[in-house]
Amino acid sequence: RTIILVFLLRLAKSIVSIVSPLVYARVITDLLEHTLKQTLYSLVILCLCYITTTVLGHFSRAVENSLSKKINFEAKKQVSEKVFSIPPRYMNLNQGKLYSLIQNDSSVVSSVLFTLIATVFSIITAIGIGIVVFFINWKLSLVLLCTYPINIGANLFFNKRYKKSTARMYEESDRFVGFLKNTIGNIHEVSILSGHKRINKEIDKK
C-alpha cells in the first residue's frame, strides 16, 4: 500500500511538472498581448502549480522515509537471522564483512527501490515535458533533445568505473571495520599496555 501511495504521489508531481511549461507559455503570451486580467489569472495558476509541487514533494518524502524505515528494518532482520545462523565451520569470515552485511548492505534494498522509482518518473517527466515543449515550439524541443545523447554517453562511460571504485571502497571499508571492531573489543588491553599511539597510527594508515 505504501509503495502504491509513493507511485501515486510521484505521478501527481510529474503531471504538475509537465503542465507547468504550458502555464509558463500562457503567462508569457498574456504579457505580450498586454491582457492584465488574463495575465493575473495565469499567474495564479502558476503559483498553484508551485504550491502543489511543494506539498506533493513534502508528502512524497514523508511517505518514502516511512517506507525506507520499514524496508530497512525487515532487511536487517532477515540478514541478521541469516548471519547468526551460519554454521560454526564457516565462522572464519571477516567480522567487518559480517557487520557491513547487517549494517550497510541491507540498506541497499531500499536504495535500489527508490533509485528505480526515481529513474522511472524522471524518464516519464522528461518525455512529458519534451512533448509539451514540442507543441509549444518544435525547434526548441530539438535543441533540448540534442543534450540527451551526451548525457547517455557520459553515463555509459563513467558507470563501469563508478561500479569498480564503489566495489573497491566497500572491500576496503569492510577490512577497516573488521580491524576497528577487533581493536575496540580489546580496548581494555590496549589501555593497560599504553598502545593507543601505535593503534592510532595503524588506524590512520588503514
mmCIF file of C-alpha atoms in Angstrom:
data_model
loop_
_atom_site.group_PDB
_atom_site.id
_atom_site.type_symbol
_atom_site.label_atom_id
_atom_site.label_comp_id
_atom_site.label_asym_id
_atom_site.label_seq_id
_atom_site.Cartn_x
_atom_site.Cartn_y
_atom_site.Cartn_z
ATOM 1 C CA ARG A 1 0.000 0.000 0.000
ATOM 2 C CA THR A 2 2.819 2.393 0.866
ATOM 3 C CA ILE A 3 4.652 1.676 -2.422
ATOM 4 C CA ILE A 4 1.412 2.328 -4.360
ATOM 5 C CA LEU A 5 0.986 5.620 -2.461
ATOM 6 C CA VAL A 6 4.590 6.596 -3.349
ATOM 7 C CA PHE A 7 3.848 5.891 -7.027
ATOM 8 C CA LEU A 8 0.622 7.945 -6.945
ATOM 9 C CA LEU A 9 2.343 10.923 -5.279
ATOM 10 C CA ARG A 10 5.237 10.755 -7.746
ATOM 11 C CA LEU A 11 2.790 10.505 -10.663
ATOM 12 C CA ALA A 12 0.815 13.544 -9.464
ATOM 13 C CA LYS A 13 4.069 15.511 -9.055
ATOM 14 C CA SER A 14 5.176 14.511 -12.572
ATOM 15 C CA ILE A 15 1.834 15.630 -14.056
ATOM 16 C CA VAL A 16 2.141 19.042 -12.375
ATOM 17 C CA SER A 17 5.763 19.329 -13.626
ATOM 18 C CA ILE A 18 4.606 18.522 -17.160
ATOM 19 C CA VAL A 19 1.746 21.058 -17.028
ATOM 20 C CA SER A 20 3.977 23.870 -15.653
ATOM 21 C CA PRO A 21 5.683 24.730 -19.011
ATOM 22 C CA LEU A 22 2.245 25.215 -20.599
ATOM 23 C CA VAL A 23 1.299 27.638 -17.834
ATOM 24 C CA TYR A 24 4.642 29.466 -18.296
ATOM 25 C CA ALA A 25 3.897 29.784 -22.017
ATOM 26 C CA ARG A 26 0.432 31.115 -21.234
ATOM 27 C CA VAL A 27 1.837 33.768 -18.858
ATOM 28 C CA ILE A 28 4.372 34.955 -21.474
ATOM 29 C CA THR A 29 1.675 35.093 -24.160
ATOM 30 C CA ASP A 30 -0.641 37.130 -21.892
ATOM 31 C CA LEU A 31 2.193 39.554 -21.044
ATOM 32 C CA LEU A 32 2.977 40.077 -24.728
ATOM 33 C CA GLU A 33 -0.698 40.652 -25.526
ATOM 34 C CA HIS A 34 -0.993 43.124 -22.596
ATOM 35 C CA THR A 35 -4.062 41.417 -21.132
ATOM 36 C CA LEU A 36 -3.745 42.215 -17.420
ATOM 37 C CA LYS A 37 -6.735 40.203 -16.212
ATOM 38 C CA GLN A 38 -5.708 37.086 -18.138
ATOM 39 C CA THR A 39 -2.077 37.511 -17.002
ATOM 40 C CA LEU A 40 -3.124 37.596 -13.334
ATOM 41 C CA TYR A 41 -5.287 34.530 -13.877
ATOM 42 C CA SER A 42 -2.356 32.649 -15.466
ATOM 43 C CA LEU A 43 -0.012 33.746 -12.642
ATOM 44 C CA VAL A 44 -2.465 32.402 -10.048
ATOM 45 C CA ILE A 45 -2.491 29.027 -11.842
ATOM 46 C CA LEU A 46 1.325 29.092 -11.982
ATOM 47 C CA CYS A 47 1.507 29.792 -8.215
ATOM 48 C CA LEU A 48 -0.927 26.923 -7.579
ATOM 49 C CA CYS A 49 1.355 24.632 -9.625
ATOM 50 C CA TYR A 50 4.330 25.659 -7.468
ATOM 51 C CA ILE A 51 2.385 25.160 -4.220
ATOM 52 C CA THR A 52 1.044 21.786 -5.389
ATOM 53 C CA THR A 53 4.550 20.624 -6.369
ATOM 54 C CA THR A 54 5.937 21.697 -2.961
ATOM 55 C CA VAL A 55 3.124 19.984 -0.992
ATOM 56 C CA LEU A 56 3.335 16.800 -3.075
ATOM 57 C CA GLY A 57 7.126 16.790 -2.666
ATOM 58 C CA HIS A 58 6.794 17.099 1.124
ATOM 59 C CA PHE A 59 4.236 14.273 1.402
ATOM 60 C CA SER A 60 6.214 12.125 -1.021
ATOM 61 C CA ARG A 61 9.392 12.485 1.074
ATOM 62 C CA ALA A 62 7.478 11.718 4.285
ATOM 63 C CA VAL A 63 5.925 8.548 2.822
ATOM 64 C CA GLU A 64 9.246 7.467 1.271
ATOM 65 C CA ASN A 65 11.043 7.919 4.619
ATOM 66 C CA SER A 66 8.420 5.761 6.317
ATOM 67 C CA LEU A 67 8.715 3.098 3.597
ATOM 68 C CA SER A 68 12.527 3.201 3.773
ATOM 69 C CA LYS A 69 12.432 2.563 7.551
ATOM 70 C CA LYS A 70 10.102 -0.417 7.095
ATOM 71 C CA ILE A 71 12.223 -1.949 4.322
ATOM 72 C CA ASN A 72 15.495 -1.380 6.221
ATOM 73 C CA PHE A 73 14.041 -2.939 9.363
ATOM 74 C CA GLU A 74 12.831 -6.034 7.518
ATOM 75 C CA ALA A 75 16.071 -6.387 5.512
ATOM 76 C CA LYS A 76 18.278 -6.013 8.627
ATOM 77 C CA LYS A 77 16.086 -8.532 10.463
ATOM 78 C CA GLN A 78 16.390 -11.134 7.695
ATOM 79 C CA VAL A 79 20.141 -10.575 7.147
ATOM 80 C CA SER A 80 20.788 -10.777 10.919
ATOM 81 C CA GLU A 81 18.890 -14.076 11.135
ATOM 82 C CA LYS A 82 20.981 -15.488 8.251
ATOM 83 C CA VAL A 83 24.298 -14.242 9.682
ATOM 84 C CA PHE A 84 23.657 -15.636 13.174
ATOM 85 C CA SER A 85 22.572 -18.991 11.737
ATOM 86 C CA ILE A 86 25.892 -19.547 9.886
ATOM 87 C CA PRO A 87 27.320 -22.975 10.882
ATOM 88 C CA PRO A 88 30.443 -22.910 13.133
ATOM 89 C CA ARG A 89 32.666 -24.409 10.417
ATOM 90 C CA TYR A 90 32.126 -21.283 8.295
ATOM 91 C CA MET A 91 32.733 -18.826 11.125
ATOM 92 C CA ASN A 92 36.179 -17.808 9.830
ATOM 93 C CA LEU A 93 34.513 -14.933 7.969
ATOM 94 C CA ASN A 94 35.782 -11.368 8.359
ATOM 95 C CA GLN A 95 33.986 -9.590 11.232
ATOM 96 C CA GLY A 96 33.979 -6.342 9.273
ATOM 97 C CA LYS A 97 32.262 -8.064 6.347
ATOM 98 C CA LEU A 98 29.576 -9.579 8.604
ATOM 99 C CA TYR A 99 28.993 -6.233 10.331
ATOM 100 C CA SER A 100 28.828 -4.473 6.952
ATOM 101 C CA LEU A 101 26.294 -7.034 5.673
ATOM 102 C CA ILE A 102 23.942 -6.293 8.575
ATOM 103 C CA GLN A 103 24.515 -2.568 8.914
ATOM 104 C CA ASN A 104 25.252 -1.329 5.368
ATOM 105 C CA ASP A 105 24.458 -3.897 2.674
ATOM 106 C CA SER A 106 20.921 -4.477 3.971
ATOM 107 C CA SER A 107 20.094 -0.779 3.398
ATOM 108 C CA VAL A 108 20.873 -1.187 -0.321
ATOM 109 C CA VAL A 109 17.429 -2.798 -0.836
ATOM 110 C CA SER A 110 15.553 0.462 -0.197
ATOM 111 C CA SER A 111 18.187 2.466 -2.117
ATOM 112 C CA VAL A 112 17.702 0.280 -5.210
ATOM 113 C CA LEU A 113 13.889 0.561 -4.960
ATOM 114 C CA PHE A 114 13.895 4.374 -4.662
ATOM 115 C CA THR A 115 16.549 4.739 -7.371
ATOM 116 C CA LEU A 116 14.356 2.650 -9.683
ATOM 117 C CA ILE A 117 11.235 4.696 -8.848
ATOM 118 C CA ALA A 118 13.132 7.988 -9.293
ATOM 119 C CA THR A 119 14.561 6.821 -12.648
ATOM 120 C CA VAL A 120 11.151 5.724 -13.971
ATOM 121 C CA PHE A 121 9.494 9.020 -13.063
ATOM 122 C CA SER A 122 12.449 11.091 -14.311
ATOM 123 C CA ILE A 123 12.002 9.415 -17.705
ATOM 124 C CA ILE A 124 8.215 9.941 -17.616
ATOM 125 C CA THR A 125 8.619 13.611 -16.656
ATOM 126 C CA ALA A 126 11.336 14.209 -19.282
ATOM 127 C CA ILE A 127 9.209 12.621 -22.042
ATOM 128 C CA GLY A 128 6.096 14.526 -20.913
ATOM 129 C CA ILE A 129 7.903 17.885 -20.779
ATOM 130 C CA GLY A 130 9.509 17.087 -24.157
ATOM 131 C CA ILE A 131 6.076 16.518 -25.725
ATOM 132 C CA VAL A 132 4.712 19.739 -24.190
ATOM 133 C CA VAL A 133 7.736 21.767 -25.371
ATOM 134 C CA PHE A 134 7.371 20.206 -28.845
ATOM 135 C CA PHE A 135 3.811 21.557 -29.103
ATOM 136 C CA ILE A 136 4.935 24.977 -27.814
ATOM 137 C CA ASN A 137 7.990 25.227 -30.092
ATOM 138 C CA TRP A 138 9.279 22.199 -32.029
ATOM 139 C CA LYS A 139 12.644 23.884 -32.768
ATOM 140 C CA LEU A 140 13.301 24.375 -29.057
ATOM 141 C CA SER A 141 12.446 20.721 -28.357
ATOM 142 C CA LEU A 142 15.033 19.602 -30.945
ATOM 143 C CA VAL A 143 17.694 21.719 -29.197
ATOM 144 C CA LEU A 144 16.798 20.111 -25.849
ATOM 145 C CA LEU A 145 16.905 16.605 -27.370
ATOM 146 C CA CYS A 146 20.469 17.209 -28.589
ATOM 147 C CA THR A 147 21.715 17.098 -24.971
ATOM 148 C CA TYR A 148 20.370 13.584 -24.294
ATOM 149 C CA PRO A 149 22.976 11.640 -26.349
ATOM 150 C CA ILE A 150 25.723 13.498 -24.435
ATOM 151 C CA ASN A 151 24.152 12.568 -21.075
ATOM 152 C CA ILE A 152 23.664 8.925 -22.092
ATOM 153 C CA GLY A 153 27.238 8.692 -23.436
ATOM 154 C CA ALA A 154 28.686 10.203 -20.248
ATOM 155 C CA ASN A 155 26.664 7.798 -18.068
ATOM 156 C CA LEU A 156 27.798 4.755 -20.059
ATOM 157 C CA PHE A 157 31.429 5.907 -19.946
ATOM 158 C CA PHE A 158 31.563 6.563 -16.193
ATOM 159 C CA ASN A 159 29.175 3.830 -14.997
ATOM 160 C CA LYS A 160 31.681 0.918 -15.164
ATOM 161 C CA ARG A 161 34.399 2.982 -13.478
ATOM 162 C CA TYR A 162 31.965 4.042 -10.763
ATOM 163 C CA LYS A 163 30.946 0.416 -10.062
ATOM 164 C CA LYS A 164 34.584 -0.718 -9.809
ATOM 165 C CA SER A 165 35.600 2.112 -7.481
ATOM 166 C CA THR A 166 32.494 1.566 -5.319
ATOM 167 C CA ALA A 167 33.195 -2.178 -5.003
ATOM 168 C CA ARG A 168 36.814 -1.438 -4.062
ATOM 169 C CA MET A 169 35.690 1.125 -1.493
ATOM 170 C CA TYR A 170 33.311 -1.397 0.131
ATOM 171 C CA GLU A 171 36.046 -4.049 0.338
ATOM 172 C CA GLU A 172 38.491 -1.604 1.953
ATOM 173 C CA SER A 173 35.756 -0.387 4.304
ATOM 174 C CA ASP A 174 34.972 -3.979 5.385
ATOM 175 C CA ARG A 175 38.637 -4.606 6.256
ATOM 176 C CA PHE A 176 38.844 -1.339 8.185
ATOM 177 C CA VAL A 177 35.620 -2.039 10.114
ATOM 178 C CA GLY A 178 36.918 -5.532 10.968
ATOM 179 C CA PHE A 179 40.178 -4.092 12.317
ATOM 180 C CA LEU A 180 38.306 -1.395 14.242
ATOM 181 C CA LYS A 181 35.874 -3.890 15.810
ATOM 182 C CA ASN A 182 38.755 -6.140 16.922
ATOM 183 C CA THR A 183 40.604 -3.149 18.381
ATOM 184 C CA ILE A 184 37.576 -1.831 20.273
ATOM 185 C CA GLY A 185 36.883 -5.375 21.514
ATOM 186 C CA ASN A 186 40.351 -5.356 23.100
ATOM 187 C CA ILE A 187 40.370 -1.695 24.160
ATOM 188 C CA HIS A 188 40.948 -2.605 27.809
ATOM 189 C CA GLU A 189 44.190 -4.436 26.967
ATOM 190 C CA VAL A 190 45.264 -1.592 24.655
ATOM 191 C CA SER A 191 44.770 0.878 27.507
ATOM 192 C CA ILE A 192 46.718 -1.260 30.004
ATOM 193 C CA LEU A 193 49.647 -1.686 27.590
ATOM 194 C CA SER A 194 49.563 2.032 26.602
ATOM 195 C CA GLY A 195 49.248 1.034 22.961
ATOM 196 C CA HIS A 196 46.989 3.874 21.935
ATOM 197 C CA LYS A 197 49.698 5.699 19.911
ATOM 198 C CA ARG A 198 50.505 2.604 17.883
ATOM 199 C CA ILE A 199 46.796 1.862 17.364
ATOM 200 C CA ASN A 200 46.130 5.448 16.249
ATOM 201 C CA LYS A 201 48.950 5.200 13.697
ATOM 202 C CA GLU A 202 47.529 1.923 12.398
ATOM 203 C CA ILE A 203 44.027 3.396 12.124
ATOM 204 C CA ASP A 204 45.370 6.440 10.233
ATOM 205 C CA LYS A 205 47.281 4.116 7.895
ATOM 206 C CA LYS A 206 44.212 1.953 7.163
#
